[in-house]
PDB file of C-alpha atoms and ligand atoms in Angstrom:
ATOM      1  CA  UNK A   1      -0.048  -0.100   0.067  1.00 98.00           C
ATOM      2  CA  UNK A   2       1.667   3.482  -0.721  1.00 98.00           C
ATOM      3  CA  UNK A   3       0.591   6.597   0.493  1.00 98.00           C
ATOM      4  CA  UNK A   4       2.227   9.818  -0.911  1.00 98.00           C
ATOM      5  CA  UNK A   5       2.355  13.337   0.687  1.00 99.00           C
ATOM      6  CA  UNK A   6       2.214  16.462  -1.259  1.00 99.00           C
ATOM      7  CA  UNK A   7       4.154  19.511   0.927  1.00 98.00           C
ATOM      8  CA  UNK A   8       3.696  22.960  -0.513  1.00 98.00           C
ATOM      9  CA  UNK A   9       5.027  24.954   1.875  1.00 98.00           C
ATOM     10  CA  UNK A  10       8.243  27.089   0.312  1.00 98.00           C
ATOM     11  CA  UNK A  11       9.842  26.621   3.836  1.00 98.00           C
ATOM     12  CA  UNK A  12      11.268  23.204   3.216  1.00 96.00           C
ATOM     13  CA  UNK A  13      12.633  21.372   6.129  1.00 96.00           C
ATOM     14  CA  UNK A  14      11.845  24.327   8.501  1.00 97.00           C
ATOM     15  CA  UNK A  15       7.989  24.065   7.403  1.00 97.00           C
ATOM     16  CA  UNK A  16       5.474  23.684  10.364  1.00 96.00           C
ATOM     17  CA  UNK A  17       2.902  22.034   8.255  1.00 98.00           C
ATOM     18  CA  UNK A  18       5.853  19.542   7.432  1.00 98.00           C
ATOM     19  CA  UNK A  19       5.645  18.685  10.951  1.00 97.00           C
ATOM     20  CA  UNK A  20       1.783  17.239  10.393  1.00 98.00           C
ATOM     21  CA  UNK A  21       2.864  15.749   7.526  1.00 98.00           C
ATOM     22  CA  UNK A  22       5.639  13.828   8.931  1.00 98.00           C
ATOM     23  CA  UNK A  23       3.371  12.634  11.838  1.00 98.00           C
ATOM     24  CA  UNK A  24       0.732  11.483   9.661  1.00 98.00           C
ATOM     25  CA  UNK A  25       3.259   9.423   7.061  1.00 98.00           C
ATOM     26  CA  UNK A  26       4.902   7.773  10.948  1.00 98.00           C
ATOM     27  CA  UNK A  27       1.349   6.644  11.538  1.00 98.00           C
ATOM     28  CA  UNK A  28       0.826   5.343   8.147  1.00 98.00           C
ATOM     29  CA  UNK A  29       3.966   3.344   8.556  1.00 98.00           C
ATOM     30  CA  UNK A  30       3.198   2.248  11.771  1.00 98.00           C
ATOM     31  CA  UNK A  31      -0.083   0.794  10.413  1.00 98.00           C
ATOM     32  CA  UNK A  32       2.025  -0.950   7.675  1.00 98.00           C
ATOM     33  CA  UNK A  33       2.162   1.373   4.458  1.00 98.00           C
ATOM     34  CA  UNK A  34       5.110   2.540   2.192  1.00 98.00           C
ATOM     35  CA  UNK A  35       5.131   6.309   2.155  1.00 98.00           C
ATOM     36  CA  UNK A  36       7.012   9.339   0.189  1.00 98.00           C
ATOM     37  CA  UNK A  37       6.387  12.672   0.441  1.00 98.00           C
ATOM     38  CA  UNK A  38       6.432  15.063  -2.663  1.00 98.00           C
ATOM     39  CA  UNK A  39       7.285  18.953  -1.948  1.00 98.00           C
ATOM     40  CA  UNK A  40       5.706  20.673  -4.961  1.00 98.00           C
ATOM     41  CA  UNK A  41       7.804  23.781  -3.720  1.00 98.00           C
ATOM     42  CA  UNK A  42      10.813  21.931  -4.931  1.00 98.00           C
ATOM     43  CA  UNK A  43       9.463  20.913  -8.001  1.00 98.00           C
ATOM     44  CA  UNK A  44       9.153  22.458 -11.819  1.00 98.00           C
ATOM     45  CA  UNK A  45       5.193  22.797 -12.197  1.00 98.00           C
ATOM     46  CA  UNK A  46       3.708  25.471 -14.489  1.00 98.00           C
ATOM     47  CA  UNK A  47       0.783  27.212 -14.153  1.00 98.00           C
ATOM     48  CA  UNK A  48      -2.135  25.594 -16.105  1.00 98.00           C
ATOM     49  CA  UNK A  49      -2.818  27.315 -19.875  1.00 98.00           C
ATOM     50  CA  UNK A  50      -6.515  26.105 -19.919  1.00 97.00           C
ATOM     51  CA  UNK A  51      -5.641  24.413 -23.075  1.00 97.00           C
ATOM     52  CA  UNK A  52      -7.932  21.563 -22.223  1.00 94.00           C
ATOM     53  CA  UNK A  53      -5.279  19.396 -24.149  1.00 97.00           C
ATOM     54  CA  UNK A  54      -6.168  16.967 -20.814  1.00 98.00           C
ATOM     55  CA  UNK A  55      -9.814  16.513 -21.273  1.00 98.00           C
ATOM     56  CA  UNK A  56      -8.766  16.194 -25.061  1.00 98.00           C
ATOM     57  CA  UNK A  57      -6.481  13.481 -24.846  1.00 98.00           C
ATOM     58  CA  UNK A  58      -5.605  12.397 -21.490  1.00 97.00           C
ATOM     59  CA  UNK A  59      -2.288  14.637 -20.807  1.00 96.00           C
ATOM     60  CA  UNK A  60      -0.927  17.891 -19.921  1.00 97.00           C
ATOM     61  CA  UNK A  61       0.723  19.276 -23.392  1.00 96.00           C
ATOM     62  CA  UNK A  62       3.407  21.150 -21.093  1.00 97.00           C
ATOM     63  CA  UNK A  63       6.705  19.503 -20.680  1.00 95.00           C
ATOM     64  CA  UNK A  64       7.689  19.699 -16.530  1.00 97.00           C
ATOM     65  CA  UNK A  65       7.589  17.809 -14.177  1.00 98.00           C
ATOM     66  CA  UNK A  66       3.852  17.370 -13.639  1.00 98.00           C
ATOM     67  CA  UNK A  67       3.579  14.042 -15.221  1.00 98.00           C
ATOM     68  CA  UNK A  68       6.089  12.717 -12.927  1.00 98.00           C
ATOM     69  CA  UNK A  69       3.948  13.579  -9.795  1.00 98.00           C
ATOM     70  CA  UNK A  70       0.969  12.859 -11.600  1.00 98.00           C
ATOM     71  CA  UNK A  71       2.163   8.920 -12.643  1.00 98.00           C
ATOM     72  CA  UNK A  72       3.040   8.786  -8.698  1.00 98.00           C
ATOM     73  CA  UNK A  73      -0.702  10.137  -7.479  1.00 98.00           C
ATOM     74  CA  UNK A  74      -2.469   7.736  -9.653  1.00 98.00           C
ATOM     75  CA  UNK A  75      -0.134   4.715  -8.275  1.00 98.00           C
ATOM     76  CA  UNK A  76      -1.300   5.813  -4.501  1.00 98.00           C
ATOM     77  CA  UNK A  77      -3.733   4.001  -2.443  1.00 98.00           C
ATOM     78  CA  UNK A  78      -3.726   7.373  -0.164  1.00 98.00           C
ATOM     79  CA  UNK A  79      -3.070  10.971  -0.833  1.00 98.00           C
ATOM     80  CA  UNK A  80      -2.087  13.548   1.621  1.00 99.00           C
ATOM     81  CA  UNK A  81      -2.476  17.068   0.933  1.00 99.00           C
ATOM     82  CA  UNK A  82      -0.769  19.470   3.402  1.00 99.00           C
ATOM     83  CA  UNK A  83      -0.168  23.133   2.701  1.00 98.00           C
ATOM     84  CA  UNK A  84      -0.003  26.197   5.389  1.00 98.00           C
ATOM     85  CA  UNK A  85      -2.756  29.379   5.282  1.00 98.00           C
ATOM     86  CA  UNK A  86      -1.710  31.662   2.690  1.00 98.00           C
ATOM     87  CA  UNK A  87      -4.247  34.353   2.956  1.00 98.00           C
ATOM     88  CA  UNK A  88      -7.190  31.752   3.301  1.00 98.00           C
ATOM     89  CA  UNK A  89      -6.393  29.718   0.548  1.00 98.00           C
ATOM     90  CA  UNK A  90      -3.732  27.033   0.148  1.00 98.00           C
ATOM     91  CA  UNK A  91       0.160  28.320  -1.243  1.00 98.00           C
ATOM     92  CA  UNK A  92       0.644  29.571  -5.075  1.00 98.00           C
ATOM     93  CA  UNK A  93       2.418  26.162  -5.147  1.00 98.00           C
ATOM     94  CA  UNK A  94      -0.316  23.764  -4.364  1.00 98.00           C
ATOM     95  CA  UNK A  95      -2.844  25.527  -6.347  1.00 98.00           C
ATOM     96  CA  UNK A  96      -0.647  25.502  -9.463  1.00 98.00           C
ATOM     97  CA  UNK A  97      -0.565  21.287  -8.683  1.00 98.00           C
ATOM     98  CA  UNK A  98      -4.298  21.277  -8.223  1.00 98.00           C
ATOM     99  CA  UNK A  99      -4.983  23.433 -11.340  1.00 98.00           C
ATOM    100  CA  UNK A 100      -2.697  21.289 -13.573  1.00 98.00           C
ATOM    101  CA  UNK A 101      -5.093  18.178 -12.273  1.00 98.00           C
ATOM    102  CA  UNK A 102      -8.098  19.570 -13.172  1.00 98.00           C
ATOM    103  CA  UNK A 103      -7.999  16.255 -15.087  1.00 98.00           C
ATOM    104  CA  UNK A 104      -8.392  14.457 -11.529  1.00 98.00           C
ATOM    105  CA  UNK A 105     -11.931  15.790 -11.606  1.00 98.00           C
ATOM    106  CA  UNK A 106     -13.238  15.815 -14.985  1.00 98.00           C
ATOM    107  CA  UNK A 107     -12.260  11.631 -14.969  1.00 98.00           C
ATOM    108  CA  UNK A 108     -12.471  11.307 -11.237  1.00 98.00           C
ATOM    109  CA  UNK A 109      -9.081   9.742 -11.505  1.00 98.00           C
ATOM    110  CA  UNK A 110      -9.242  10.040  -7.169  1.00 98.00           C
ATOM    111  CA  UNK A 111     -12.045   7.139  -7.330  1.00 97.00           C
ATOM    112  CA  UNK A 112     -11.612   4.418  -5.060  1.00 97.00           C
ATOM    113  CA  UNK A 113      -8.420   6.195  -3.356  1.00 98.00           C
ATOM    114  CA  UNK A 114      -8.429   8.012   0.302  1.00 98.00           C
ATOM    115  CA  UNK A 115      -7.394  11.288   1.737  1.00 98.00           C
ATOM    116  CA  UNK A 116      -6.243  13.367   4.505  1.00 98.00           C
ATOM    117  CA  UNK A 117      -5.651  17.213   4.375  1.00 99.00           C
ATOM    118  CA  UNK A 118      -3.401  19.179   6.897  1.00 98.00           C
ATOM    119  CA  UNK A 119      -2.553  22.435   7.281  1.00 98.00           C
ATOM    120  CA  UNK A 120      -1.232  24.831   9.695  1.00 98.00           C
ATOM    121  CA  UNK A 121      -1.838  28.684  10.167  1.00 98.00           C
ATOM    122  CA  UNK A 122      -0.663  31.554  12.351  1.00 97.00           C
ATOM    123  CA  UNK A 123      -4.174  32.266  14.123  1.00 95.00           C
ATOM    124  CA  UNK A 124      -6.985  30.966  12.472  1.00 96.00           C
ATOM    125  CA  UNK A 125      -8.842  30.188   8.512  1.00 98.00           C
ATOM    126  CA  UNK A 126      -7.203  26.710   8.738  1.00 98.00           C
ATOM    127  CA  UNK A 127     -11.294  25.636   7.736  1.00 98.00           C
ATOM    128  CA  UNK A 128     -11.046  27.307   4.731  1.00 98.00           C
ATOM    129  CA  UNK A 129      -7.680  25.960   3.852  1.00 98.00           C
ATOM    130  CA  UNK A 130      -8.736  22.556   4.635  1.00 98.00           C
ATOM    131  CA  UNK A 131     -12.298  23.081   2.606  1.00 98.00           C
ATOM    132  CA  UNK A 132     -10.216  23.738  -0.484  1.00 98.00           C
ATOM    133  CA  UNK A 133      -8.323  20.369  -0.485  1.00 98.00           C
ATOM    134  CA  UNK A 134     -11.313  18.297   0.821  1.00 98.00           C
ATOM    135  CA  UNK A 135     -13.356  19.687  -2.341  1.00 98.00           C
ATOM    136  CA  UNK A 136     -10.277  18.599  -4.816  1.00 98.00           C
ATOM    137  CA  UNK A 137     -10.415  15.322  -3.106  1.00 98.00           C
ATOM    138  CA  UNK A 138     -13.916  14.744  -3.356  1.00 98.00           C
ATOM    139  CA  UNK A 139     -14.588  16.258  -6.626  1.00 98.00           C
ATOM    140  CA  UNK A 140     -12.182  13.897  -8.190  1.00 98.00           C
ATOM    141  CA  UNK A 141     -14.149  11.120  -6.640  1.00 98.00           C
ATOM    142  CA  UNK A 142     -12.223  10.543  -3.564  1.00 98.00           C
ATOM    143  CA  UNK A 143     -13.174  10.268  -0.150  1.00 98.00           C
ATOM    144  CA  UNK A 144     -11.466  12.289   3.048  1.00 98.00           C
ATOM    145  CA  UNK A 145     -10.818  10.218   5.725  1.00 98.00           C
ATOM    146  CA  UNK A 146     -10.378  13.154   7.706  1.00 98.00           C
ATOM    147  CA  UNK A 147      -8.199  16.577   8.586  1.00 98.00           C
ATOM    148  CA  UNK A 148      -6.038  17.908  10.925  1.00 98.00           C
ATOM    149  CA  UNK A 149      -4.592  21.723  11.605  1.00 97.00           C
ATOM    150  CA  UNK A 150      -2.238  23.309  14.131  1.00 95.00           C
ATOM    151  CA  UNK A 151      -2.393  27.272  14.869  1.00 96.00           C
ATOM    152  CA  UNK A 152       0.776  28.984  15.983  1.00 91.00           C
ATOM    153  CA  UNK A 153      -1.715  31.146  18.558  1.00 92.00           C
ATOM    154  CA  UNK A 154      -2.251  28.127  20.080  1.00 90.00           C
ATOM    155  CA  UNK A 155       1.559  27.581  21.549  1.00 90.00           C
ATOM    156  CA  UNK A 156       3.260  24.308  21.675  1.00 90.00           C
ATOM    157  CA  UNK A 157       0.196  22.265  23.544  1.00 91.00           C
ATOM    158  CA  UNK A 158      -1.662  23.235  20.122  1.00 89.00           C
ATOM    159  CA  UNK A 159       0.974  21.455  18.086  1.00 93.00           C
ATOM    160  CA  UNK A 160       1.447  18.565  20.300  1.00 95.00           C
ATOM    161  CA  UNK A 161      -2.411  18.131  19.819  1.00 96.00           C
ATOM    162  CA  UNK A 162      -2.168  18.566  15.780  1.00 97.00           C
ATOM    163  CA  UNK A 163       0.744  16.259  15.709  1.00 97.00           C
ATOM    164  CA  UNK A 164      -0.910  13.419  17.670  1.00 98.00           C
ATOM    165  CA  UNK A 165      -4.132  13.809  15.667  1.00 98.00           C
ATOM    166  CA  UNK A 166      -2.079  13.734  12.138  1.00 98.00           C
ATOM    167  CA  UNK A 167      -0.545  10.592  13.785  1.00 98.00           C
ATOM    168  CA  UNK A 168      -3.745   8.844  14.450  1.00 98.00           C
ATOM    169  CA  UNK A 169      -5.213   9.884  10.877  1.00 98.00           C
ATOM    170  CA  UNK A 170      -2.166   8.479   9.374  1.00 98.00           C
ATOM    171  CA  UNK A 171      -3.137   5.429  10.918  1.00 98.00           C
ATOM    172  CA  UNK A 172      -6.936   5.256  10.049  1.00 98.00           C
ATOM    173  CA  UNK A 173      -6.155   6.152   6.690  1.00 98.00           C
ATOM    174  CA  UNK A 174      -4.466   3.024   6.558  1.00 98.00           C
ATOM    175  CA  UNK A 175      -7.152   1.148   7.761  1.00 98.00           C
ATOM    176  CA  UNK A 176      -9.906   2.850   5.815  1.00 98.00           C
ATOM    177  CA  UNK A 177      -7.981   1.751   2.695  1.00 98.00           C
ATOM    178  CA  UNK A 178      -7.455  -1.622   4.112  1.00 98.00           C
ATOM    179  CA  UNK A 179     -11.356  -2.198   5.061  1.00 98.00           C
ATOM    180  CA  UNK A 180     -12.443   0.122   1.510  1.00 98.00           C
ATOM    181  CA  UNK A 181     -14.484   2.099   3.899  1.00 98.00           C
ATOM    182  CA  UNK A 182     -17.779   3.456   2.768  1.00 98.00           C
ATOM    183  CA  UNK A 183     -18.847   7.317   3.965  1.00 98.00           C
ATOM    184  CA  UNK A 184     -21.986   7.539   2.534  1.00 98.00           C
ATOM    185  CA  UNK A 185     -22.717  11.234   2.435  1.00 98.00           C
ATOM    186  CA  UNK A 186     -19.541  12.040   0.767  1.00 98.00           C
ATOM    187  CA  UNK A 187     -20.351   8.832  -1.554  1.00 98.00           C
ATOM    188  CA  UNK A 188     -24.025  10.263  -1.917  1.00 98.00           C
ATOM    189  CA  UNK A 189     -22.190  13.554  -3.077  1.00 98.00           C
ATOM    190  CA  UNK A 190     -20.095  11.644  -5.820  1.00 97.00           C
ATOM    191  CA  UNK A 191     -22.972   9.956  -7.285  1.00 96.00           C
ATOM    192  CA  UNK A 192     -25.094  13.709  -7.809  1.00 97.00           C
ATOM    193  CA  UNK A 193     -22.258  15.403  -9.043  1.00 96.00           C
ATOM    194  CA  UNK A 194     -21.301  12.226 -11.710  1.00 96.00           C
ATOM    195  CA  UNK A 195     -24.941  12.335 -12.607  1.00 95.00           C
ATOM    196  CA  UNK A 196     -25.065  16.451 -13.352  1.00 95.00           C
ATOM    197  CA  UNK A 197     -21.281  16.392 -15.090  1.00 97.00           C
ATOM    198  CA  UNK A 198     -22.483  13.729 -17.481  1.00 96.00           C
ATOM    199  CA  UNK A 199     -24.073  15.704 -19.089  1.00 95.00           C
ATOM    200  CA  UNK A 200     -21.379  18.185 -19.711  1.00 97.00           C
ATOM    201  CA  UNK A 201     -19.090  15.569 -20.964  1.00 97.00           C
ATOM    202  CA  UNK A 202     -21.924  14.639 -23.872  1.00 96.00           C
ATOM    203  CA  UNK A 203     -22.242  18.207 -25.014  1.00 96.00           C
ATOM    204  CA  UNK A 204     -18.420  18.244 -24.953  1.00 97.00           C
ATOM    205  CA  UNK A 205     -18.082  15.254 -26.391  1.00 96.00           C
ATOM    206  CA  UNK A 206     -15.636  16.164 -29.608  1.00 96.00           C
ATOM    207  CA  UNK A 207     -13.644  18.501 -27.130  1.00 96.00           C
ATOM    208  CA  UNK A 208     -13.349  16.362 -24.646  1.00 98.00           C
ATOM    209  CA  UNK A 209     -12.764  13.263 -26.226  1.00 98.00           C
ATOM    210  CA  UNK A 210     -10.612  11.879 -23.790  1.00 98.00           C
ATOM    211  CA  UNK A 211     -13.062  12.301 -21.209  1.00 98.00           C
ATOM    212  CA  UNK A 212     -15.873  10.870 -22.902  1.00 98.00           C
ATOM    213  CA  UNK A 213     -14.102   7.795 -23.598  1.00 97.00           C
ATOM    214  CA  UNK A 214     -13.520   7.377 -20.251  1.00 98.00           C
ATOM    215  CA  UNK A 215     -16.518   7.717 -19.021  1.00 97.00           C
ATOM    216  CA  UNK A 216     -18.405   5.424 -21.181  1.00 97.00           C
ATOM    217  CA  UNK A 217     -15.888   2.713 -19.982  1.00 96.00           C
ATOM    218  CA  UNK A 218     -16.608   3.795 -16.685  1.00 95.00           C
ATOM    219  CA  UNK A 219     -20.308   2.997 -17.536  1.00 94.00           C
ATOM    220  CA  UNK A 220     -20.880   6.751 -16.086  1.00 94.00           C
ATOM    221  CA  UNK A 221     -22.647   7.467 -19.868  1.00 93.00           C
ATOM    222  CA  UNK A 222     -24.138   5.418 -22.345  1.00 89.00           C
ATOM    223  CA  UNK A 223     -22.301   6.051 -25.361  1.00 84.00           C
TER     224      UNK A 223
HETATM  225  C1  LIG B 301       2.293  34.995   2.493  1.00 97.84           C
HETATM  226  C2  LIG B 301       1.636  34.381   3.862  1.00 97.84           C
HETATM  227  C3  LIG B 301       0.688  34.415   4.103  1.00 97.84           C
HETATM  228  C4  LIG B 301      -0.309  34.190   5.191  1.00 97.84           C
HETATM  229  N1  LIG B 301      -1.488  34.131   5.720  1.00 97.84           N
HETATM  230  C5  LIG B 301      -2.332  33.640   6.924  1.00 97.84           C
HETATM  231  C6  LIG B 301      -3.599  33.690   7.044  1.00 97.84           C
HETATM  232  O1  LIG B 301      -3.997  34.497   6.173  1.00 97.84           O
HETATM  233  N2  LIG B 301      -4.178  33.616   8.380  1.00 97.84           N
HETATM  234  C7  LIG B 301      -3.239  32.880   9.286  1.00 97.84           C
HETATM  235  O2  LIG B 301      -3.349  32.528  10.022  1.00 97.84           O
HETATM  236  N3  LIG B 301      -1.952  32.676   8.807  1.00 97.84           N
HETATM  237  C8  LIG B 301      -1.091  32.980   7.684  1.00 97.84           C
HETATM  238  N4  LIG B 301       0.225  33.145   7.557  1.00 97.84           N
HETATM  239  C9  LIG B 301       0.702  32.189   8.327  1.00 97.84           C
HETATM  240  C10 LIG B 301       0.790  30.907   8.179  1.00 97.84           C
HETATM  241  O3  LIG B 301      -0.158  30.176   8.004  1.00 97.84           O
HETATM  242  C11 LIG B 301       1.525  30.062   9.651  1.00 97.84           C
HETATM  243  O4  LIG B 301       2.922  30.761   9.557  1.00 97.84           O
HETATM  244  C12 LIG B 301       1.912  28.211   9.006  1.00 97.84           C
HETATM  245  O5  LIG B 301       2.152  27.764  10.039  1.00 97.84           O
HETATM  246  C13 LIG B 301       3.295  28.513   8.301  1.00 97.84           C
HETATM  247  O6  LIG B 301       3.275  27.108   7.509  1.00 97.84           O
HETATM  248  P1  LIG B 301       5.014  26.524   7.208  1.00 97.84           P
HETATM  249  O7  LIG B 301       5.403  26.546   8.156  1.00 97.84           O
HETATM  250  O8  LIG B 301       4.712  25.084   6.745  1.00 97.84           O
HETATM  251  O9  LIG B 301       5.135  27.313   5.931  1.00 97.84           O
HETATM  252  C14 LIG B 301       0.750  33.829   6.390  1.00 97.84           C
HETATM  253  C15 LIG B 301       2.037  33.397   6.214  1.00 97.84           C
HETATM  254  C16 LIG B 301       2.460  34.120   5.123  1.00 97.84           C
HETATM  255  C17 LIG B 301       4.113  33.768   4.898  1.00 97.84           C
END
């Protein structure tokens, strides 16, 4: 079982958010998973150009380090997304990765995968950062096992509590993957979203040729 964690703070080893990620991955390893961190702040990932080549042919037209990251995410059973709070949103580095991954949403590429989200903030807004990352996982067809955060304003005690929670989440993510855990509310939302989005895929059949083929193969759309 493979768990990939995406980190996105520009602070590298000095990142506070990395401490939550390390705790979650330690929990995942204790539960038997293999883990890897991909730091998008240290990768060359260009902005999305909105060309919709990915909807058309299933691949991004740009040649940078995105393709390698995508391959690892597709091969993972569980994905941890993390970001510090940057003005009530994720860092530009993570947003760029998520934008480049719009086809994860169009083709529901997190179908059958589980996610955990982690953030730290100075004084608040952590729920907004988690909401962005949770939305990406859910809209891509994945299931969110849980989230953890830590506010600097809470002091070392808050950090300890955040680390403890992240560690437990890492372990629980592995359990969720093993038992193929159901989350009825999230699954109902997937079903509803697919019902609506199938119309867009149908109307854009020619421009989104790869998406259309994928939906037909998955049985989400009748040819
Ligand atoms: C550009 C920038 C924007 C920030 N915006 C917020 C914010 O809106 N709210 C907040 O509570 N903290 C904010 N912070 C503080 C960081 O979220 C906080 O220090 C976080 O723990 C840093 O995580 P890191 O060490 O993993 O990079 C901001 C920090 C920076 C550098």
